[in-house]
Amino acid sequence: MVTSKGILSRLTLGGQLLVALVIGALVGLLQPSWASFYQFLGQAFIALINMVIIPLVFPLVVVAVAGVISQASLGKLLTRTLLYFFLVTTLLTAIFIFVSYSLGFGHGTNIGQAGSSIEGLTSSIEWDTFFLSFIPSNIVKVLSDGALLPSIIFAIFLGYGIGKLKTEKNQFFINGFNVWIEAIYNVVGVVIKLSPIGIFGFIANDVATTGLEKLVGLGQFVFGTYIAYALLFLGIFPIIALFFKVPYLTLVKQIWELLTLAFVSGSSSVVLPPLLRNLKENGRSEAVTDFVVPLGYSFNLEGAAVYSAMATVFIANAYGIDWSVPQLLFTVLVLTLIGKTVATVPSGAVVVLLAAAPQLGLPEEGVALIFAVDFFVNAGRTALNVLGQALAVSVIEKAEGESLSVSEAEANYALQS
């Protein structure tokens, strides 16, 4: 006999979130008097996520910077790769934040409490004070207060210092941080497994207090985000390919099966080994492919950049938060920095948004509601992340002048096998 517990345990996280969404809506509708208990469950989930943000982000930045500094011998390839990654993902974030905000994406949708008054970035930014606030005068206080941006700045300097050490000392620190990261990953894994309970709490509380309107608003978010995905796939990626003289349609055709696998599985990690082999078999330089793709999995997630921009603007507009141009630029900066630091985190989308929320004056409850439909938007986000890696390899290879013909690549593989 298969129990309900056994059925739930066999579902993917996305499936469990969908079940939590449906059950939460039904329970909230049928038993609205328990709204305070539902809210407690949701707030507990948010608190658990916030608990791991600084302990996770700090060592990730240190290790990433130390690794880049210690590989300085790679020279131009490293410089061009990182420059391309940061330029493309930052521009994508800026484009979709400004366009979606100007179009009012999320306006009129009811995912916030009626009459919510959110204090955020509603006053003009004093840029000298803003940039000075990045510099931590007391790193212990900064870490204890959970101030994310100053913590990242210190982590960058510490990573630089470790990267400049001799190899044996360098590895001692990096290995220690990697052990810490692995431990925090385990904690994050447990917290994410509890996310259906948190989503149940938020959905049940919202339905109990405001009705079913919020679920309609979440559907609008999914629809709008896929329009943005289509613009990236059919418009922006082809423009990048045309600029660097990369045959875009040929590239898509070569990796189409992998894009389909990424879309269906919702996991870019599953696609990594066959993606590396596919690119080499289709004429890409082995040296460039083996360097760019793994690095891109941390620094070059275009699908995630588009998703974060759309989700942030949707939440801000849904809660009636008005931003000026400087505040929109600040949003681009925050999402770019945080997105790079937690790109490899399991279910990193919710971690990025929750880490950015306090910096941007966004309600964490809105982020949790967005996460309830992450199952739907994750498919397109993952496929675009994979396509972005393949395009990056072709672009960097053009810049390096290391393009191989398909026949040469096949000959190399024949010799190796």
XYZ file of C-alpha atoms in Angstrom:
417
model
C 0.000 0.000 0.000
C 1.407 3.390 -1.030
C 0.908 6.042 1.650
C 0.513 9.769 1.012
C 3.882 10.289 2.683
C 5.480 7.838 0.246
C 3.942 9.612 -2.722
C 5.176 13.008 -1.540
C 8.687 11.674 -0.945
C 8.863 10.553 -4.586
C 7.940 13.980 -5.937
C 10.598 16.426 -7.047
C 10.931 19.670 -5.117
C 8.952 21.422 -7.831
C 6.185 18.872 -7.523
C 6.129 19.237 -3.753
C 5.865 23.025 -4.114
C 2.889 22.606 -6.433
C 1.203 20.282 -3.949
C 1.927 22.765 -1.149
C 0.438 25.573 -3.246
C -2.796 23.669 -3.920
C -3.195 22.353 -0.373
C -2.352 25.759 1.081
C -5.025 27.416 -1.061
C -7.634 24.849 -0.041
C -6.787 24.925 3.664
C -6.682 28.724 3.725
C -10.069 28.844 2.019
C -11.680 26.259 4.283
C -10.033 27.205 7.583
C -9.254 30.970 7.519
C -9.273 31.287 11.313
C -5.790 29.712 11.501
C -4.174 32.526 9.518
C -1.699 33.421 12.271
C -0.404 29.839 12.396
C -0.019 29.739 8.602
C 1.926 32.999 8.769
C 4.213 31.540 11.450
C 5.150 28.636 9.154
C 6.008 31.009 6.325
C 8.030 33.364 8.511
C 9.973 30.431 9.981
C 11.016 29.368 6.474
C 12.190 32.921 5.656
C 14.181 33.037 8.912
C 15.912 29.748 8.065
C 16.943 31.046 4.629
C 18.231 34.316 6.100
C 20.203 32.289 8.654
C 22.473 30.794 5.967
C 22.909 33.722 3.555
C 25.989 35.396 5.088
C 27.683 32.104 6.169
C 27.281 30.894 2.571
C 27.966 33.997 0.481
C 31.112 35.073 2.334
C 33.225 31.905 1.783
C 31.901 31.494 -1.785
C 33.253 34.929 -2.726
C 36.567 34.320 -0.964
C 37.145 31.006 -2.766
C 36.052 32.366 -6.155
C 38.347 35.409 -5.986
C 41.279 33.399 -4.595
C 40.881 30.877 -7.409
C 40.855 33.576 -10.088
C 43.906 35.347 -8.615
C 45.870 32.096 -8.337
C 45.147 31.339 -12.020
C 46.506 34.658 -13.231
C 48.853 32.737 -15.541
C 45.881 32.063 -17.814
C 46.136 35.729 -18.780
C 44.008 36.876 -21.677
C 41.646 33.906 -21.645
C 40.705 34.525 -18.024
C 40.333 38.279 -18.544
C 38.199 37.967 -21.666
C 36.018 35.275 -20.161
C 35.229 37.168 -16.965
C 34.751 40.430 -18.873
C 32.251 38.765 -21.218
C 30.398 37.099 -18.329
C 30.005 40.265 -16.287
C 29.224 42.504 -19.240
C 26.503 40.254 -20.673
C 24.780 39.322 -17.405
C 24.888 42.922 -16.123
C 23.453 44.288 -19.365
C 20.724 41.645 -19.369
C 19.810 42.489 -15.783
C 19.701 46.202 -16.614
C 17.649 45.738 -19.791
C 14.981 43.590 -18.209
C 14.761 45.665 -15.032
C 14.291 48.949 -16.897
C 11.973 47.547 -19.588
C 9.766 45.530 -17.236
C 9.579 48.421 -14.755
C 8.670 50.929 -17.474
C 5.959 48.544 -18.735
C 4.566 48.215 -15.215
C 5.123 44.471 -14.943
C 3.245 43.412 -11.797
C 1.151 46.564 -11.414
C -2.396 45.788 -10.366
C -1.657 42.217 -9.297
C -2.696 41.355 -5.782
C 0.085 39.378 -4.132
C 0.563 41.801 -1.233
C -1.572 42.459 1.797
C -4.204 45.094 1.196
C -2.970 48.495 2.217
C 0.669 47.407 2.546
C 3.081 50.259 3.075
C 6.619 49.193 2.239
C 9.471 51.435 3.227
C 12.290 50.883 0.761
C 14.263 52.974 -1.635
C 11.752 55.792 -1.728
C 14.182 58.629 -1.197
C 16.997 59.764 -3.418
C 20.313 57.998 -3.033
C 23.314 60.000 -1.824
C 25.970 58.275 -3.894
C 28.986 59.235 -1.755
C 27.304 57.842 1.354
C 26.101 54.848 -0.627
C 29.579 53.842 -1.829
C 31.159 54.536 1.559
C 28.641 52.148 3.113
C 30.222 49.382 1.024
C 33.477 49.660 2.996
C 33.220 47.744 6.288
C 34.812 49.679 9.147
C 34.208 46.751 11.508
C 33.963 43.415 9.736
C 32.832 41.576 12.889
C 29.898 43.979 13.299
C 29.104 43.804 9.589
C 28.935 40.005 9.667
C 26.916 39.913 12.877
C 24.455 42.477 11.491
C 24.050 40.483 8.272
C 25.066 43.445 6.078
C 25.545 41.645 2.773
C 27.241 44.164 0.478
C 30.031 45.192 2.905
C 30.586 41.489 3.634
C 31.052 40.826 -0.080
C 33.558 43.682 -0.394
C 35.643 42.317 2.486
C 35.396 38.805 1.044
C 36.774 40.092 -2.271
C 39.800 41.645 -0.544
C 40.348 38.551 1.596
C 40.109 36.316 -1.486
C 42.687 38.504 -3.215
C 45.014 38.210 -0.230
C 44.679 34.425 -0.110
C 45.130 34.137 -3.875
C 48.471 35.946 -3.654
C 49.861 33.508 -1.080
C 52.212 30.684 -2.021
C 50.498 27.569 -3.311
C 50.691 25.472 -0.131
C 49.348 28.304 2.073
C 46.798 29.231 -0.557
C 45.400 25.693 -0.662
C 45.269 25.466 3.135
C 42.843 28.382 3.325
C 40.878 27.415 0.227
C 40.438 23.828 1.438
C 39.200 25.104 4.789
C 36.672 27.418 3.155
C 35.557 24.606 0.818
C 34.825 22.362 3.811
C 32.769 25.187 5.331
C 30.915 25.731 2.030
C 30.122 22.029 1.755
C 28.756 22.042 5.294
C 26.563 25.085 4.595
C 25.368 23.457 1.360
C 24.118 20.582 3.511
C 22.285 23.068 5.736
C 20.798 24.802 2.688
C 19.677 21.415 1.389
C 17.749 20.755 4.604
C 16.191 24.237 4.566
C 15.115 23.873 0.925
C 13.524 20.504 1.716
C 11.374 22.358 4.253
C 10.349 24.974 1.674
C 7.008 23.285 0.827
C 5.971 23.846 4.452
C 6.904 27.513 4.196
C 5.102 27.912 0.876
C 2.049 26.173 2.331
C 2.089 28.670 5.194
C 2.333 31.738 2.967
C -0.310 30.569 0.481
C -2.713 29.446 3.220
C -2.288 32.718 5.099
C -2.781 34.834 1.975
C -5.869 32.918 0.829
C -7.282 33.051 4.354
C -6.854 36.825 4.567
C -7.328 38.069 0.986
C -8.884 35.243 -1.062
C -7.670 33.511 -4.232
C -6.632 36.646 -6.147
C -2.950 36.141 -5.414
C -2.812 32.875 -7.339
C -4.013 34.726 -10.439
C -1.241 37.258 -9.928
C 1.363 34.489 -9.757
C 0.087 33.144 -13.078
C 0.676 36.579 -14.612
C 4.259 36.466 -13.313
C 4.903 33.114 -15.010
C 3.429 34.337 -18.304
C 5.411 37.596 -18.277
C 8.657 35.833 -17.394
C 8.323 33.463 -20.344
C 7.828 36.453 -22.644
C 11.170 37.727 -21.317
C 12.747 34.296 -21.886
C 11.484 34.345 -25.482
C 13.001 37.797 -26.019
C 16.357 36.526 -24.787
C 16.215 33.382 -26.922
C 14.883 34.952 -30.122
C 16.312 38.454 -29.859
C 19.251 39.162 -27.575
C 21.194 35.909 -27.982
C 20.999 36.153 -31.818
C 22.265 39.757 -31.645
C 25.244 38.703 -29.506
C 25.961 35.843 -31.912
C 25.704 38.145 -34.939
C 28.071 40.684 -33.372
C 30.720 38.019 -32.763
C 29.973 36.215 -36.063
C 28.779 33.027 -34.386
C 26.248 30.930 -36.392
C 23.428 31.043 -33.821
C 20.919 28.742 -35.502
C 23.613 26.131 -36.106
C 24.650 26.336 -32.456
C 21.056 25.883 -31.238
C 20.578 22.923 -33.575
C 23.787 21.269 -32.338
C 22.759 21.385 -28.678
C 18.969 21.193 -29.093
C 18.666 17.806 -27.381
C 20.632 19.119 -24.401
C 18.433 22.207 -24.201
C 15.388 19.931 -24.177
C 16.937 17.806 -21.417
C 17.712 20.915 -19.363
C 14.153 22.209 -19.841
C 12.513 18.950 -18.819
C 14.851 18.074 -15.935
C 15.173 21.623 -14.626
C 18.834 20.910 -13.837
C 21.796 22.405 -15.663
C 24.178 20.112 -13.752
C 22.713 17.081 -15.538
C 23.677 18.650 -18.870
C 27.257 19.632 -17.963
C 29.154 16.456 -19.005
C 27.316 15.949 -22.334
C 27.537 19.699 -23.061
C 31.322 19.634 -22.776
C 31.556 16.673 -25.130
C 28.998 18.068 -27.581
C 30.811 21.384 -27.963
C 34.158 19.686 -28.585
C 32.687 17.266 -31.103
C 31.181 20.204 -32.980
C 34.464 22.029 -33.427
C 34.958 24.020 -30.250
C 38.430 24.277 -28.765
C 38.975 21.767 -25.971
C 41.026 24.238 -23.907
C 38.443 27.007 -24.188
C 35.479 24.686 -23.591
C 36.966 23.059 -20.488
C 37.764 26.474 -19.018
C 34.739 28.581 -20.005
C 31.843 26.183 -19.315
C 32.671 25.269 -15.670
C 33.464 28.910 -14.884
C 30.263 29.952 -16.637
C 28.183 27.765 -14.344
C 29.078 30.230 -11.582
C 29.387 33.549 -13.417
C 27.380 33.287 -16.650
C 23.762 32.375 -15.937
C 21.787 34.536 -18.362
C 18.483 32.778 -17.723
C 18.872 33.368 -13.993
C 19.754 37.029 -14.605
C 16.536 37.554 -16.569
C 14.480 35.698 -13.960
C 15.910 37.718 -11.042
C 15.235 40.995 -12.849
C 11.652 40.048 -13.720
C 10.887 38.691 -10.239
C 12.316 41.756 -8.483
C 10.357 44.215 -10.610
C 7.166 42.150 -10.352
C 7.346 42.137 -6.542
C 8.153 45.858 -6.370
C 5.285 46.829 -8.666
C 2.835 44.431 -7.010
C 3.543 46.049 -3.644
C 3.388 49.571 -5.074
C 7.070 50.462 -4.562
C 8.200 53.360 -6.759
C 11.827 53.512 -7.886
C 13.746 56.363 -9.497
C 16.425 55.805 -12.165
C 19.286 55.813 -9.589
C 17.358 53.293 -7.521
C 16.864 51.065 -10.563
C 20.623 51.253 -11.212
C 21.201 50.288 -7.601
C 18.895 47.300 -8.112
C 20.978 46.216 -11.124
C 24.143 46.440 -9.020
C 22.688 44.447 -6.120
C 21.305 41.660 -8.312
C 24.559 41.427 -10.283
C 26.709 41.133 -7.158
C 24.465 38.721 -5.272
C 23.662 36.653 -8.359
C 27.353 35.958 -8.935
C 27.957 34.918 -5.337
C 25.219 32.300 -4.967
C 24.880 31.042 -8.541
C 25.945 27.512 -7.586
C 23.687 27.250 -4.531
C 20.907 24.632 -4.721
C 17.637 26.489 -5.432
C 19.792 29.606 -5.701
C 16.939 31.661 -7.186
C 15.128 32.039 -3.871
C 18.430 32.657 -2.034
C 19.357 35.452 -4.480
C 15.967 37.143 -4.152
C 15.815 36.824 -0.368
C 19.368 38.140 -0.055
C 18.504 41.103 -2.298
C 15.148 41.865 -0.676
C 16.432 43.741 2.425
C 18.859 45.757 0.273
C 16.014 46.843 -2.026
C 13.226 47.310 0.498
C 11.232 44.380 -0.882
C 8.902 42.317 1.344
C 10.226 38.825 1.924
C 6.681 37.464 1.793
C 6.515 38.468 -1.865
C 9.687 36.527 -2.598
C 8.266 33.435 -0.921
C 5.103 33.649 -3.019
C 7.172 33.938 -6.205
C 9.084 30.826 -5.153
C 5.787 28.948 -5.010
C 5.658 28.954 -8.836
C 9.396 28.496 -9.345
C 8.658 25.032 -10.753
C 7.131 26.633 -13.856
C 9.759 29.311 -14.537
C 12.736 27.107 -13.678
C 12.444 25.061 -16.880
C 13.003 28.004 -19.219
C 15.597 29.551 -16.916
C 17.693 26.375 -16.906
C 17.568 25.868 -20.685
C 18.681 29.466 -21.285
C 21.528 29.058 -18.787
C 22.804 26.086 -20.815
C 22.443 27.915 -24.133
C 24.326 30.849 -22.645
C 27.284 28.585 -21.795
C 27.471 27.258 -25.345
C 27.276 30.754 -26.830
C 29.970 31.985 -24.427
C 32.364 29.238 -25.564
C 31.874 30.234 -29.214
C 32.344 33.939 -28.461
C 35.462 33.482 -26.314
C 36.919 31.098 -28.869
C 36.466 33.718 -31.584
C 38.255 36.250 -29.417
C 41.073 33.798 -28.699
C 41.380 32.853 -32.363
C 41.359 29.139 -31.530
C 38.488 27.985 -33.716
C 38.773 24.425 -34.967
C 36.965 22.955 -37.906
C 34.535 20.122 -37.243
C 36.716 17.685 -39.165
C 39.746 18.605 -37.045
C 37.769 18.109 -33.847
C 36.499 14.711 -35.010
C 40.029 13.692 -35.949
C 41.268 14.677 -32.455
C 38.551 12.596 -30.801
C 39.328 9.655 -33.065
C 42.984 9.786 -32.006
C 42.065 10.022 -28.321
C 39.608 7.093 -28.411
